[in-house]
Amino acid sequence: MGSIVAGVLSLQGAFEEHVNKLKECGISAVEVRFPEQLEKIDGLIIPGGESTTINKLLEKYKFKDNLDKFNRKHKPIFGTCAGLILLAKNIEGEDKGLGYIDIEVRRNAYGRQADSFEEPLDLSLDRGENGGKFESVFIRAPKIISAGKGVAILARYNEDMVLARENNVMVCAFHPELTDDLRIHKYFINMMKNYKGEN
Amino acid sequence: MEKGTLKIKSGLARMLKGGVIMDVTSVEQAKIAEEAGAVSVMALERIPADIRATGGVARMTDPEIISKIMEAVSIPVMAKARIGHFAEAQILESIGIDYIDESEVLTPADEKYHINKWNFKVPFVCGATNLGEALRRIGEGAAMIRTKGEAGTGDVIEAVKHMRSIKDEIVKVASLPGEELMTISKEMGAPYDLVVYVHENKNLPVVNFSAGGISTPADAAMIMQLGADGIFVGSGIFKSENPSKMAQAIVEATTHYNNPEVLARVSRGLGNPMRGTAVSALSKEEVISNRGW
């Protein structure tokens, strides 16, 4: 088994922050700007940013087919905030998303910037470190309004599902890349290691 | 649950990184900008080139215009308040604006003081021409910096100068021995703790976009290569011959700023960029980047 190479979709948004977190965990990370690059990575993070902007650039640079192929191989994908929106099966009131995780989402569900907030949350990762609160930053965050049976909920804010996983796809409504806590990134790195070990 | 913390305020600016924030004066323009891939729009009554041309006192935009733009798009909306005009900022906060630009493009309201931005839950972006000015604004609570450039000219020279100046000074502060930091803090007029932050992190504690004079995809690529986190385009889009095409091209250029092949492709057949005015042809009174204290 060679060493893991993670990719961070770098069309727009907080991609540099994710790259830095992966490097802190000792993982090599590449910025992905073209669909062909997907073939060379073991897992992909779709960062926070403006989902409309990222989506337009995904379309313009014809990412869809390569992303579908990536997902069909069950390679791990992790979407934060805008990334969560893009990965969802349904986006309320809009066209369908990429549809890699069986959830429906509502954009800007908590309100405008003035309503953005920080909240310590409990994690229930099915392996890895759960101990202690995770400082979570919600910025114009989306909300998962429904999830299919196959979706595991790894963290909640009140009743809302804010960290979820279905098979190879994990999504997060808040921003682990803006805090010093590496637990969620380490969990994703484990997903990549397991994939690489099995394939 | 905590709201309005620096992490939340500066966090939104981090989500805008690698993106283009566009000046718009109507719902129609806001939709063109969103459709072209803008990460945010700046709602204005007049774009900087027209503020320059018509003169008079430039003030906060009518909240009616801003609210209509906020309703029309799903991306975050920014608006400008005059330097020091905390009442304009209070009004903008109360209508739920996502970001306030305390801007030298408007006529300053206070000749000595900027707004105390810690008093607000809404985040602020402020202009800067050098590191000391950037750190003074962050000390006052700004959660995002933009280099000023020279707004409304279509001439990128000042944007380049200000970005280079901030980057050079960061390198310098990072390389100084610890005992020199207090003296440099005094010389730059910058808060000591923020000088120490720059020394330790080799960066500003908030994102730094570039503004003022960017009007082509090549301008965007140049300023991104110089180290901008993203860009503001004011007059460059809606004063060009084909705003929608120009807007899309600048968005792509900001993503692929390091890729000359993409830059060449998106630069083709855009029509005329804004005509503009060379900064060197401006009289001293016409220069606005020296507003701010």
XYZ file of C-alpha atoms in Angstrom:
492
model
C 0.000 0.000 0.000
C 1.502 3.325 -1.130
C 1.017 6.514 0.797
C -2.324 8.281 0.689
C -2.801 11.305 -1.562
C -5.846 13.417 -0.801
C -7.347 15.942 -3.191
C -9.135 19.150 -2.305
C -11.436 20.635 -4.934
C -9.880 24.071 -5.452
C -12.209 25.929 -7.780
C -13.229 28.420 -5.081
C -13.602 28.579 -1.302
C -11.667 27.505 1.777
C -9.575 24.856 0.009
C -6.255 26.063 1.401
C -7.562 25.538 4.958
C -8.379 21.880 4.190
C -5.010 21.347 2.496
C -3.306 22.693 5.631
C -5.324 20.365 7.918
C -4.418 17.328 5.812
C -0.755 18.328 5.892
C -0.948 18.724 9.686
C -2.146 15.111 9.752
C 0.891 14.129 7.673
C -1.061 13.436 4.473
C -0.022 14.786 1.078
C -2.722 16.957 -0.418
C -3.172 18.292 -3.929
C -5.361 21.120 -5.184
C -7.798 19.758 -7.766
C -8.733 22.172 -10.557
C -9.296 19.792 -13.486
C -11.340 16.548 -13.704
C -8.388 14.425 -14.895
C -6.698 14.979 -11.530
C -9.347 12.832 -9.817
C -7.706 9.686 -11.157
C -4.575 10.347 -9.125
C -6.103 10.827 -5.689
C -7.427 8.471 -2.993
C -10.130 10.744 -1.642
C -11.658 14.152 -2.335
C -12.685 17.013 -0.076
C -15.192 19.508 -1.461
C -14.674 22.609 0.700
C -16.885 25.395 1.942
C -17.316 28.301 -0.393
C -20.179 29.622 -2.471
C -22.020 26.554 -3.738
C -23.444 28.413 -6.767
C -19.955 29.523 -7.827
C -18.375 26.097 -7.299
C -21.265 24.416 -9.129
C -20.923 26.698 -12.149
C -17.199 25.991 -12.342
C -17.819 22.224 -11.965
C -20.137 22.416 -14.966
C -17.871 24.651 -17.015
C -14.876 22.379 -16.498
C -16.975 19.211 -17.091
C -16.317 17.467 -13.793
C -19.559 15.455 -13.729
C -18.485 12.268 -15.527
C -15.169 11.963 -13.716
C -16.818 12.654 -10.363
C -19.493 10.017 -11.058
C -16.750 7.533 -11.866
C -14.873 8.482 -8.681
C -18.021 7.908 -6.620
C -18.880 4.621 -8.372
C -15.472 3.299 -7.318
C -16.540 4.164 -3.733
C -13.563 6.449 -3.243
C -14.086 8.560 -0.107
C -15.585 12.041 -0.588
C -16.029 14.616 2.173
C -18.072 17.784 1.671
C -18.177 20.687 4.125
C -20.925 23.337 3.960
C -21.069 24.182 0.222
C -19.609 20.712 -0.373
C -22.507 19.182 1.580
C -24.978 21.009 -0.671
C -23.245 19.860 -3.851
C -23.124 16.188 -2.744
C -26.775 15.967 -1.698
C -29.393 14.025 -3.623
C -31.904 16.872 -3.341
C -31.537 20.606 -2.804
C -34.816 22.162 -1.683
C -36.367 24.286 -4.422
C -33.536 23.697 -6.874
C -32.152 21.261 -9.387
C -30.745 18.000 -8.128
C -27.236 17.914 -6.690
C -24.577 15.326 -7.491
C -26.695 12.850 -5.527
C -23.921 10.854 -3.880
C -25.594 10.893 -0.448
C -29.268 10.320 0.220
C -30.152 13.586 1.937
C -32.262 16.632 1.171
C -30.760 19.999 2.116
C -31.951 23.551 2.584
C -29.471 26.268 1.689
C -28.792 29.134 4.145
C -31.234 27.402 6.492
C -30.045 29.175 9.631
C -30.323 32.660 8.101
C -27.899 35.287 6.883
C -24.407 36.083 8.210
C -25.767 37.768 11.380
C -27.263 34.378 12.349
C -24.025 32.446 11.873
C -22.857 30.831 15.130
C -20.352 28.721 17.066
C -21.431 25.747 19.168
C -19.551 22.901 20.894
C -20.951 19.553 19.701
C -20.686 15.882 20.675
C -19.372 13.596 17.967
C -20.431 9.985 17.546
C -17.918 8.705 15.038
C -18.269 4.954 14.579
C -14.533 4.623 15.086
C -11.872 7.103 16.069
C -11.861 9.584 18.888
C -15.224 10.807 20.148
C -14.024 12.237 23.435
C -14.777 15.864 24.219
C -16.760 18.568 22.500
C -15.968 19.651 18.959
C -15.966 23.433 18.491
C -18.193 23.856 15.463
C -18.432 26.966 13.327
C -21.631 27.394 11.287
C -21.446 30.077 8.583
C -24.600 30.715 6.535
C -24.910 26.995 7.002
C -27.123 24.547 5.126
C -29.433 22.130 6.962
C -30.052 18.460 6.240
C -33.848 18.332 6.302
C -34.225 14.617 5.612
C -31.977 11.604 5.245
C -32.424 8.108 3.842
C -32.174 4.932 5.972
C -28.590 4.247 4.898
C -27.303 7.535 6.263
C -25.499 7.429 9.615
C -25.715 10.557 11.742
C -22.350 11.331 13.351
C -23.251 14.626 15.051
C -26.322 16.693 15.796
C -26.957 20.317 16.694
C -30.157 20.183 18.762
C -32.304 17.965 16.519
C -30.515 18.870 13.290
C -28.220 16.404 11.550
C -24.950 18.249 10.969
C -22.400 15.489 10.310
C -23.492 12.452 8.335
C -22.089 9.577 6.355
C -23.402 7.106 3.814
C -20.857 4.537 2.630
C -17.981 6.457 1.015
C -19.542 9.910 1.352
C -19.359 12.118 4.451
C -20.919 15.587 4.757
C -20.663 18.302 7.365
C -22.746 21.492 7.754
C -20.061 23.250 9.788
C -16.359 23.972 9.254
C -13.838 21.598 10.887
C -11.156 23.261 8.709
C -11.524 26.488 10.712
C -10.728 24.939 14.103
C -7.591 23.351 15.558
C -9.357 20.031 16.199
C -8.228 17.391 13.692
C -10.603 14.559 14.686
C -12.980 14.832 11.725
C -10.125 15.114 9.222
C -8.446 12.091 10.830
C -11.709 10.162 10.509
C -11.803 10.990 6.797
C -8.150 9.995 6.414
C -9.099 6.635 7.951
C -11.832 6.268 5.343
C -9.168 6.789 2.657
C -6.766 4.347 4.313
C -9.457 1.679 4.553
C -10.409 2.183 0.923
C -6.822 1.929 -0.169
C -6.279 -1.155 2.008
C -9.275 -2.933 0.478
C -8.577 -2.009 -3.151
C -24.406 29.339 21.085
C -22.180 32.292 20.242
C -22.718 34.762 17.422
C -20.592 37.516 15.911
C -17.236 36.082 17.059
C -14.094 36.884 15.074
C -13.964 33.257 13.939
C -17.439 33.552 12.418
C -16.781 36.988 10.927
C -13.435 36.103 9.374
C -14.738 32.612 8.527
C -17.235 33.975 6.005
C -14.404 35.816 4.269
C -12.509 32.511 4.106
C -15.467 30.973 2.255
C -15.176 33.765 -0.333
C -11.523 32.964 -1.071
C -10.526 32.360 -4.656
C -13.651 34.219 -5.694
C -14.782 37.486 -7.218
C -16.931 40.067 -5.425
C -18.691 42.302 -7.926
C -20.118 45.827 -7.606
C -23.747 45.999 -8.739
C -26.309 48.826 -8.767
C -29.520 46.951 -9.584
C -31.313 43.618 -9.220
C -30.646 42.960 -12.892
C -26.888 43.444 -12.482
C -26.877 41.363 -9.289
C -28.438 38.462 -11.190
C -25.905 38.790 -14.011
C -23.113 38.704 -11.407
C -24.538 35.653 -9.601
C -25.098 33.851 -12.893
C -21.497 34.583 -13.896
C -20.219 32.946 -10.685
C -19.613 35.894 -8.327
C -19.155 34.759 -4.706
C -20.783 37.932 -3.409
C -22.098 41.256 -4.671
C -21.508 44.777 -3.373
C -24.819 46.653 -3.557
C -24.219 50.255 -4.612
C -26.124 53.274 -5.900
C -23.282 54.231 -8.235
C -20.192 52.254 -9.183
C -16.854 53.925 -8.376
C -16.227 55.149 -11.969
C -19.537 57.036 -11.820
C -18.835 58.364 -8.324
C -15.627 59.780 -9.783
C -17.391 61.222 -12.821
C -20.345 62.826 -11.045
C -18.547 64.051 -7.929
C -20.498 65.371 -4.926
C -20.775 63.573 -1.593
C -20.911 59.789 -1.941
C -22.974 58.160 0.838
C -24.394 54.794 1.892
C -26.771 53.347 -0.702
C -30.538 53.591 -0.171
C -31.542 50.541 1.943
C -34.452 49.974 -0.455
C -32.020 49.228 -3.302
C -29.879 47.030 -1.052
C -32.866 45.040 0.261
C -34.129 44.338 -3.250
C -30.716 43.002 -4.233
C -30.590 40.871 -1.055
C -33.940 39.336 -2.006
C -32.878 38.668 -5.593
C -29.724 36.585 -5.015
C -28.722 33.713 -2.722
C -25.028 34.705 -2.488
C -23.947 37.032 0.357
C -24.518 40.755 -0.156
C -22.159 43.516 0.981
C -22.728 47.272 1.175
C -20.530 50.288 1.850
C -20.577 52.701 4.764
C -18.502 55.905 4.870
C -15.263 55.837 6.873
C -16.199 56.509 10.497
C -19.954 56.626 9.825
C -21.145 54.206 12.488
C -24.802 55.196 12.025
C -24.729 54.098 8.380
C -23.169 50.843 9.591
C -25.929 50.404 12.205
C -28.549 50.844 9.478
C -26.843 48.298 7.240
C -26.571 45.829 10.117
C -30.254 46.234 10.935
C -31.369 45.293 7.403
C -29.360 42.070 7.678
C -26.468 42.825 5.312
C -23.847 40.043 5.270
C -20.726 42.246 5.179
C -20.056 45.990 5.538
C -17.276 47.658 3.557
C -16.060 50.727 5.462
C -14.918 52.305 2.262
C -12.719 55.155 1.096
C -14.714 55.130 -2.156
C -17.470 56.980 -0.275
C -16.815 60.436 1.153
C -15.300 59.993 4.650
C -17.551 61.025 7.560
C -14.828 61.296 10.210
C -11.406 62.825 9.644
C -9.801 61.077 12.612
C -11.515 57.822 13.514
C -12.754 54.706 11.802
C -15.821 52.796 13.008
C -15.306 50.717 16.167
C -16.143 47.479 14.412
C -16.068 45.406 17.619
C -19.463 46.968 18.430
C -21.075 45.045 15.572
C -22.116 41.432 14.973
C -21.892 41.940 11.211
C -18.366 41.552 9.817
C -16.460 44.430 8.194
C -13.992 44.626 5.341
C -11.679 47.643 5.232
C -9.206 49.022 2.715
C -5.466 49.211 3.325
C -2.430 50.377 1.381
C 0.240 48.931 3.686
C 0.682 46.534 6.610
C 0.362 49.166 9.342
C -2.970 50.348 7.960
C -4.218 46.759 7.588
C -3.311 45.936 11.207
C -4.922 49.160 12.505
C -8.176 48.165 10.793
C -7.958 44.603 12.160
C -7.252 46.128 15.589
C -10.532 48.043 15.220
C -12.349 44.779 14.457
C -12.173 44.350 10.665
C -12.566 40.659 9.731
C -11.300 41.050 6.171
C -8.862 43.371 4.433
C -8.802 44.513 0.846
C -5.939 46.394 -0.685
C -7.349 49.697 -1.887
C -5.913 50.164 -5.340
C -7.415 53.224 -6.998
C -11.145 52.611 -7.376
C -12.984 53.530 -10.561
C -9.887 53.991 -12.709
C -9.531 50.610 -14.402
C -5.786 51.038 -13.824
C -4.283 48.172 -11.826
C -1.037 49.925 -10.829
C -2.130 50.960 -7.329
C -3.661 47.550 -6.576
C -0.303 46.018 -7.450
C 1.596 48.561 -5.375
C -0.544 48.001 -2.282
C -0.464 44.190 -2.530
C 3.301 44.188 -2.980
C 3.730 46.598 -0.105
C 1.708 44.445 2.327
C 3.412 41.220 1.216
C 6.904 42.764 1.458
C 6.220 44.150 4.911
C 4.914 40.768 6.114
C 8.157 39.140 4.962
C 10.119 41.843 6.744
C 8.202 41.565 10.040
C 8.470 37.763 9.947
C 12.254 37.999 9.589
C 12.891 40.494 12.408
C 14.375 39.398 15.732
C 11.853 39.559 18.588
C 13.380 42.604 20.241
C 12.669 44.763 17.174
C 8.917 44.104 17.095
C 7.891 46.859 19.512
C 9.823 49.480 17.569
C 8.417 48.363 14.216
C 4.958 48.346 15.795
C 5.513 51.978 16.828
C 6.863 52.944 13.405
C 3.992 51.300 11.512
C 1.349 52.549 13.955
C 0.121 48.976 14.327
C -1.064 47.120 17.460
C 1.846 45.189 19.016
C -0.072 41.915 19.465
C -0.971 41.886 15.752
C 2.643 42.608 14.783
C 3.610 39.581 16.892
C 0.907 37.526 15.130
C 2.353 38.463 11.712
C 5.871 37.710 12.958
C 4.829 34.227 14.099
C 2.428 33.284 11.303
C 3.984 35.078 8.299
C 0.471 36.162 7.347
C -2.407 38.436 8.336
C -4.924 36.962 10.799
C -7.728 37.608 8.246
C -8.001 37.180 4.479
C -6.699 39.867 2.157
C -8.524 40.529 -1.106
C -7.463 42.984 -3.775
C -9.552 45.886 -5.082
C -9.362 49.068 -7.107
C -8.570 48.988 -10.812
C -8.867 45.281 -11.695
C -10.640 45.188 -15.053
C -9.472 42.188 -17.109
C -8.867 38.453 -16.522
C -5.131 39.164 -16.796
C -5.360 41.802 -14.049
C -7.144 39.263 -11.836
C -4.512 36.597 -12.515
C -1.626 38.993 -11.839
C -2.973 40.145 -8.487
C -3.796 36.548 -7.440
C -0.233 35.514 -8.294
C 0.994 38.362 -6.122
C -0.806 36.689 -3.229
C -4.353 38.075 -3.072
C -6.902 35.696 -1.497
C -9.581 36.868 -3.938
C -10.696 40.007 -5.731
C -13.210 42.820 -5.820
C -14.167 44.096 -9.246
C -16.032 47.380 -9.214
C -16.379 49.306 -12.412
C -14.447 46.748 -14.482
C -17.482 44.595 -15.180
C -20.448 46.875 -15.773
C -18.337 49.507 -17.572
C -17.068 46.914 -20.058
C -18.648 46.230 -23.434
C -19.984 42.808 -22.469
C -20.477 42.618 -18.682
C -21.705 39.031 -18.512
C -18.839 37.675 -20.583
C -16.263 39.794 -18.760
C -17.652 38.681 -15.379
C -17.442 34.989 -16.287
C -13.936 35.400 -17.673
C -12.700 37.141 -14.511
C -14.250 34.374 -12.351
C -12.405 31.700 -14.334
C -9.188 33.704 -14.309
C -9.367 33.978 -10.519
C -9.638 30.182 -10.170
C -6.999 29.374 -12.797
C -4.754 32.347 -12.065
C -1.649 30.214 -12.455
C -2.593 28.661 -15.775
C -1.705 30.804 -18.826
C -3.554 28.494 -21.237
C -6.844 28.942 -19.419
C -6.135 32.668 -19.097
C -5.547 32.964 -22.843
C -8.764 31.119 -23.612
C -10.953 33.192 -21.300
C -9.349 36.455 -22.485
C -10.417 35.899 -26.118
C -13.180 37.961 -27.707
C -14.368 39.775 -24.595
C -14.969 43.114 -26.345
C -13.627 46.334 -24.871
C -12.783 46.440 -21.176
C -13.714 49.643 -19.323
C -11.951 52.634 -20.866
C -10.547 53.848 -17.566
C -8.200 56.628 -16.505
C -4.483 56.245 -15.839
C -3.768 56.858 -12.160
C -0.742 58.965 -13.192
C -3.146 61.405 -14.891
C -5.155 62.032 -11.694
C -4.639 65.218 -9.710
C -3.807 64.864 -6.025
C -7.387 65.729 -5.041
C -8.774 62.998 -7.285
C -6.812 60.200 -5.593
C -9.013 58.373 -3.089
C -6.689 55.652 -1.801
C -5.111 58.136 0.635
C -8.425 58.424 2.525
C -8.285 56.494 5.819
C -6.193 57.089 8.916
